[in-house]
Coordinates of C-alpha atoms in Angstrom, one line a residue:
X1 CA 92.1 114.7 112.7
X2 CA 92.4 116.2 109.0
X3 CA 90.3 116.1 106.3
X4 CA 89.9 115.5 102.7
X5 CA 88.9 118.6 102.1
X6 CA 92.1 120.5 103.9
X7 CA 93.6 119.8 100.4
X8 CA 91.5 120.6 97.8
X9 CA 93.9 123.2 96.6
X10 CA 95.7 119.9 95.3
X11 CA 92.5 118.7 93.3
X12 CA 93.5 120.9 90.4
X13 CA 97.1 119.6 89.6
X14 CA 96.0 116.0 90.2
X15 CA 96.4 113.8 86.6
X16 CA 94.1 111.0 87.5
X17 CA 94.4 108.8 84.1
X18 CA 90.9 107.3 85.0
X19 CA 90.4 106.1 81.3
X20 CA 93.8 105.1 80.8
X21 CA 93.9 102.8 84.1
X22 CA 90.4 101.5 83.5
X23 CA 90.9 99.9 79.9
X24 CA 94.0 98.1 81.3
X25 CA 91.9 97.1 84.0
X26 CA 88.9 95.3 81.9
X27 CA 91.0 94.2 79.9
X28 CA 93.0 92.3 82.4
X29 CA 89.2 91.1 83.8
X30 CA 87.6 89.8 80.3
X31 CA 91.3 88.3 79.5
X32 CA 91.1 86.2 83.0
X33 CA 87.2 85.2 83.8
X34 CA 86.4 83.6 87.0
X35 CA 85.7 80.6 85.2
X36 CA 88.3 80.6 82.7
X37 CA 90.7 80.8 85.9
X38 CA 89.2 77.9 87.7
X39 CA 88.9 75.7 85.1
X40 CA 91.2 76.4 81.4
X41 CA 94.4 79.0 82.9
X42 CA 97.7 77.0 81.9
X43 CA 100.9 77.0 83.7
X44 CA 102.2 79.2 80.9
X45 CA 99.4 81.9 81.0
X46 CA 99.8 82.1 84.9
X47 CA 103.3 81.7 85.3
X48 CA 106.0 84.2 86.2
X49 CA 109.7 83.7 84.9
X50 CA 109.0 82.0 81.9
X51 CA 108.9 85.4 79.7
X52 CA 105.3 85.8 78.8
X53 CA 104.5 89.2 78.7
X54 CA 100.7 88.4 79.1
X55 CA 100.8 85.8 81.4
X56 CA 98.6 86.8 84.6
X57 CA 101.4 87.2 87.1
X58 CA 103.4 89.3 84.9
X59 CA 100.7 91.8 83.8
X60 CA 99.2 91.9 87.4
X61 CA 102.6 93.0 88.7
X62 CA 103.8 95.3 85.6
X63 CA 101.5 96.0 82.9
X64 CA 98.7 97.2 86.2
X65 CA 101.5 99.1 88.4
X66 CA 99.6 101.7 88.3
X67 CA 96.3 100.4 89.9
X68 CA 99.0 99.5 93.0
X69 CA 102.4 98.1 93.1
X70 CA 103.3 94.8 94.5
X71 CA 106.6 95.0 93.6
X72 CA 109.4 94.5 96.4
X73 CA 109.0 90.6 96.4
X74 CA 110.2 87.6 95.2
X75 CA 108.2 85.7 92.4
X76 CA 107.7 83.3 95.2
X77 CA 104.4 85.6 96.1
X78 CA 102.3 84.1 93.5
X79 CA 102.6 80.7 94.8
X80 CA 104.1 78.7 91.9
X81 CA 106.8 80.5 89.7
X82 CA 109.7 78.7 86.9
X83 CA 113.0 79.8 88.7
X84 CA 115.6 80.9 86.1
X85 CA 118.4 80.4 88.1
X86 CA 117.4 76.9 89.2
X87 CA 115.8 75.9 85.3
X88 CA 112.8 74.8 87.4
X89 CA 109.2 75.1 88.5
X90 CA 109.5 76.2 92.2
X91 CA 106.0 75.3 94.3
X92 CA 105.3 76.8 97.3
X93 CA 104.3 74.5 100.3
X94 CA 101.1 75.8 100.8
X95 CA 100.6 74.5 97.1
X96 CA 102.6 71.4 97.2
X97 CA 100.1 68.4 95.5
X98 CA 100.5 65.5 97.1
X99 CA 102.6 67.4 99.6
X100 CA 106.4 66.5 99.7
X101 CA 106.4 65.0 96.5
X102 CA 104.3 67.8 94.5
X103 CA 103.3 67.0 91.0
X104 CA 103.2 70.5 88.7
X105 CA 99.9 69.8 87.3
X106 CA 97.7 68.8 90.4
X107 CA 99.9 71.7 92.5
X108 CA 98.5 74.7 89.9
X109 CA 95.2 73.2 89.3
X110 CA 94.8 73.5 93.6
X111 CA 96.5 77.0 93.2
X112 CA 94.0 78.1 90.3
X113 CA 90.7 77.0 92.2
X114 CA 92.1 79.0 95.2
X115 CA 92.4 81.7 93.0
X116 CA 89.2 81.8 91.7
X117 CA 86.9 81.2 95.4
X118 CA 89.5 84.1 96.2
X119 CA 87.9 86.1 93.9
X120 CA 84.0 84.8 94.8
X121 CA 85.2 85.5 98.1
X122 CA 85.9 88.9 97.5
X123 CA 82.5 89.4 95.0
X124 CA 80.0 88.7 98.8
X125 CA 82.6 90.3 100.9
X126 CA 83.5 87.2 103.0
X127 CA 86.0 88.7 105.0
X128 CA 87.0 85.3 107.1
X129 CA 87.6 83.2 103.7
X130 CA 89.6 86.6 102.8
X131 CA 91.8 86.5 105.6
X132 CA 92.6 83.3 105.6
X133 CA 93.4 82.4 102.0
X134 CA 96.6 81.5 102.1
X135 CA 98.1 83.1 99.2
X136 CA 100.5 85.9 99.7
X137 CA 98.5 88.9 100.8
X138 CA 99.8 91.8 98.5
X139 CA 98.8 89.5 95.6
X140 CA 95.8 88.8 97.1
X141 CA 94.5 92.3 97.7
X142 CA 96.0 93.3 94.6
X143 CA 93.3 91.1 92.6
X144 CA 90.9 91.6 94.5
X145 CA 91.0 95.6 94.0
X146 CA 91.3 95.2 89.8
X147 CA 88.1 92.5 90.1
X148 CA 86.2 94.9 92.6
X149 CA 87.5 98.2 92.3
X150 CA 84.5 99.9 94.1
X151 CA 85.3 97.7 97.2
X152 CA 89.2 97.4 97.5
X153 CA 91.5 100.2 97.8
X154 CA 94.5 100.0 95.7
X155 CA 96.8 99.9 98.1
X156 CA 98.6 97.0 100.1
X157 CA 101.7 98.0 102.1
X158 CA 101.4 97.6 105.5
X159 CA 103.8 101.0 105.6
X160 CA 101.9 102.6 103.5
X161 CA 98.0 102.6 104.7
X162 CA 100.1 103.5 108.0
X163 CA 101.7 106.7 106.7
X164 CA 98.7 107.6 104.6
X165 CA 96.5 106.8 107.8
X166 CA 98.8 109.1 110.3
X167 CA 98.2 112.0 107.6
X168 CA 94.6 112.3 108.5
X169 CA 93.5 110.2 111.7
X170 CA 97.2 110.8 113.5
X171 CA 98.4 108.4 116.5
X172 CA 94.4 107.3 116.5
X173 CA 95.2 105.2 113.5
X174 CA 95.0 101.4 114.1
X175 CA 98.3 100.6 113.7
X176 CA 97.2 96.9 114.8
X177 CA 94.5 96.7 112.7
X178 CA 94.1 94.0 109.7
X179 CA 95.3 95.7 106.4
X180 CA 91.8 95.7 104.9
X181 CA 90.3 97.3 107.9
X182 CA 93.1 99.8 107.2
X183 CA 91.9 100.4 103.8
X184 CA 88.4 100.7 105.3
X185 CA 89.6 103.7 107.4
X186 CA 90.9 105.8 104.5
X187 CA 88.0 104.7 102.3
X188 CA 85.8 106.1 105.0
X189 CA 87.3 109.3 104.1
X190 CA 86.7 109.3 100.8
X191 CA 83.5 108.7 101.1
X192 CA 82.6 110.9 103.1
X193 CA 84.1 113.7 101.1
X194 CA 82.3 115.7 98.7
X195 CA 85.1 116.2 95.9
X196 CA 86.4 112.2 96.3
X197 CA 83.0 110.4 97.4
X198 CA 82.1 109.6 93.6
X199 CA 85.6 108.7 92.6
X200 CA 86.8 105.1 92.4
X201 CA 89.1 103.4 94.7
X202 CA 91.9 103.2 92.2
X203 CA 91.6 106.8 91.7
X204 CA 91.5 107.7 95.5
X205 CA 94.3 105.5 96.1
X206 CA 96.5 107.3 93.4
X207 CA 95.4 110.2 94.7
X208 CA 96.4 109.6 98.4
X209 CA 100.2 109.2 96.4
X210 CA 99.7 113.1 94.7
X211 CA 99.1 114.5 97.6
X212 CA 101.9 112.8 99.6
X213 CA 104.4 111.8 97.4
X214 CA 107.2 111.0 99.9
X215 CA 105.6 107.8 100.4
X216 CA 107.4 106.7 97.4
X217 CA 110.7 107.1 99.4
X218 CA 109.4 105.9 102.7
X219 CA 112.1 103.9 104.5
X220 CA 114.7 104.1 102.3
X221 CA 117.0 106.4 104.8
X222 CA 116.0 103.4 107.3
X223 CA 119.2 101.3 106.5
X224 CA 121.2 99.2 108.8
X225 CA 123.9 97.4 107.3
X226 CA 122.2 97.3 104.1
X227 CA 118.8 96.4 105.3
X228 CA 115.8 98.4 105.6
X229 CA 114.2 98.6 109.1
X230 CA 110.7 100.2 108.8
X231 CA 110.5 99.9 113.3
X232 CA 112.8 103.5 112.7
X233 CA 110.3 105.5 111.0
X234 CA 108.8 108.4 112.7
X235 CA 105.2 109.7 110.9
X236 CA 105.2 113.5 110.6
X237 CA 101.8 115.4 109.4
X238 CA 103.5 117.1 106.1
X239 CA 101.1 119.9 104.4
X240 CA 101.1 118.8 100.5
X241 CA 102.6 121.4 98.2
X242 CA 101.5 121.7 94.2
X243 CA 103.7 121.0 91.8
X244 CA 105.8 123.1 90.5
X245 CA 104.5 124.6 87.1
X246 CA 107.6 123.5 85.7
X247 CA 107.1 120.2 85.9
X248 CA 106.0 117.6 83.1
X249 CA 103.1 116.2 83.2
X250 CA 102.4 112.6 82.6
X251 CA 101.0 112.5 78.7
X252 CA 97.1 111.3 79.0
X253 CA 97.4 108.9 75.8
X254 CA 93.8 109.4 75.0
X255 CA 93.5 113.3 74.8
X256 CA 94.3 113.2 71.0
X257 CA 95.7 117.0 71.4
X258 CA 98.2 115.8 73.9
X259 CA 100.4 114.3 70.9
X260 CA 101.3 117.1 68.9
X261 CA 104.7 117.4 69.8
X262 CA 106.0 121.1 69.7
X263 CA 108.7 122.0 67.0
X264 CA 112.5 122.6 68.5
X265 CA 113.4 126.8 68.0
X266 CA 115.9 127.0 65.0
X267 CA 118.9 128.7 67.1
X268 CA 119.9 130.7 63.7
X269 CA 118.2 130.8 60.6
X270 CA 120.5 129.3 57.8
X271 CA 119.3 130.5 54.3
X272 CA 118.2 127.9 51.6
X273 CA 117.6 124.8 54.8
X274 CA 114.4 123.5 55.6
X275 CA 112.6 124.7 59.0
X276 CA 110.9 121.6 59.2
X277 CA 111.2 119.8 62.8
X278 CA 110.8 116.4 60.8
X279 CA 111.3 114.7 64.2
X280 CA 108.7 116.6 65.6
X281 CA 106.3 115.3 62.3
X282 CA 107.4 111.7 63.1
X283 CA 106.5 111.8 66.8
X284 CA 103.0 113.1 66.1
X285 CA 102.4 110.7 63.4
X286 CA 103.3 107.6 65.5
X287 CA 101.4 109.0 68.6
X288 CA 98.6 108.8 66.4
X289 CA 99.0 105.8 64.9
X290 CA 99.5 104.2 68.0
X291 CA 95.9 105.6 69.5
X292 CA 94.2 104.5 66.1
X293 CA 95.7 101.2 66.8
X294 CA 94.6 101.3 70.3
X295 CA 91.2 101.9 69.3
X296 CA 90.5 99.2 67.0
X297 CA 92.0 96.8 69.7
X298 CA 89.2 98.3 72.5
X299 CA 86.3 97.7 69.8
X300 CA 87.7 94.6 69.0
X301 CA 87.5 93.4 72.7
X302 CA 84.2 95.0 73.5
X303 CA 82.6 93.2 70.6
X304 CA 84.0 89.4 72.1
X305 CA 83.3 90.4 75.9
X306 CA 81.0 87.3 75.8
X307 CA 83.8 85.0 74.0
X308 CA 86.6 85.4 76.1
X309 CA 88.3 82.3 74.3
X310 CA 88.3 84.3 70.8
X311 CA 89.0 87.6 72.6
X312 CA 92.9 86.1 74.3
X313 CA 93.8 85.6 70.8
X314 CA 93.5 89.3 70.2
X315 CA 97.3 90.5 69.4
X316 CA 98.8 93.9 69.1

């Protein structure tokens, strides 16, 4: 078995974006109170397909990718959806209100209410009301670990809590274990280590991605005709490697000297033209526009935590 601490060399070249990832976080929590799910969320402010950008599928799936990705899937994973291809609302069985003849309304206001004891569920750590909640269980886990972040891990592929959990615990990793006992396993790690045991579970998770990144690719050489088949992988133990120094690194958006854009080299000087990078001036300038901007929206949100009504109609 391998520990934490085998890589620490890696600690030093890891870009966390704690503060970053946070404030999309609380603000996708004070946007989407328990209460304000179970009993005021709208079709349109829940709905995927319909092209709202802040609807709570759509910024679960896109605008928190990077607390975990539940990407892969059809919009049929959140239960009810509007189908563009069909012009309709599509319901999901397990949803359907009376069933066979569903009626939108009474459908979403069962789906809503399941959404929300998900969510108390997930507050005591009822692991049997968990489990069997019927909604698809990416989506499931994925709320769960933005509404508990101490107590989820931020991941949800079955593939990948396999591949991260053969990088450590080898063929002794419960490969027929429940997903959340899986997360359990590599949380245990964390925990128990003395550079990760304060972190987050967002940050862990992200970090279990730096230090093997070729779980982004896993299983795409698995093709037959077309089709993935994840039953052909074969787990290695790989020994992380740094980064290259070359490499960029991701922009933090709130280290105010990160936007100062560096001027392009004048190839030849031409005498009597102007060796300002003016595109260089503009960059900067929006950076910072953008980050005053950003701040005024936090305050602004921090100041109506306790009115979450007056706080949705926040714009930017």
């Amino acid at each position: 078995m391998r520990k934490l601490s085998d890589f620490d060399y890696m600690l030093d070249t890891y870009d966390s974006r704690d503060q970053i990832l946070e404030d999309l976080r609380k603000e996708f929590v004070n946007s989407f109170p328990i209460d304000y799910i179970r009993n005021q969320m709208t079709i349109s402010e829940y709905i995927e397909g319909k092209g709202n950008k802040d609807s709570f599928c759509n910024r679960l799936e896109r605008e928190l990718a990077g607390l975990g990705s539940i990407k892969g899937a059809t919009a049929s994973k959140f239960g009810i959806y509007y189908s563009q291809k069909k012009q309709k609302y599509m319901i999901n069985k397990v949803w359907q209100t009376p069933e066979g003849y569903p009626d939108l309304l009474s459908s979403f206001k069962k789906l809503r209410e399941s959404i929300a004891d998900l969510i108390e569920a997930g507050g005591r750590n009822d692991k049997v009301a968990i489990q069997a909640h019927p909604l698809a269980t990416m989506v499931k886990m994925k709320i769960l670990s933005v509404y508990y972040p101490e107590k989820y891990l931020n991941i949800f592929s079955e593939r990948m809590l396999n591949y991260f959990g053969y990088q450590f615990y080898g063929d002794s990793f419960p490969l027929n274990a429940s997903r959340f006992e899986k997360q359990q396993k590599l949380l245990k790690l964390k925990d128990s280590d003395e550079a990760t045991g304060k972190w987050n579970n967002i940050k862990f998770g992200n970090y279990l991605y730096h230090l093997f990144p070729y779980a982004y690719e896993l299983g795409k050489e698995n093709l037959d005709n077309g089709y993935k088949n994840y039953s052909k992988i074969h787990f290695i133990p790989i020994k992380p490697q740094p980064p290259r120094k070359k490499e960029p690194k991701f922009p933090v958006a709130y280290d105010k000297q990160a936007i100062e854009f560096s001027q392009k080299k004048t190839v030849r000087k031409v005498q009597g033209l102007s060796k300002i990078d003016y595109i260089a001036k503009q960059k900067t300038a929006t950076a910072m526009g953008y980050l005053g901007e950003k701040e005024v929206i936090a305050y602004e949100q921090a100041r109506l935590v306790k009115y979450p009504g007056l706080q949705r109609k926040i714009k930017w």
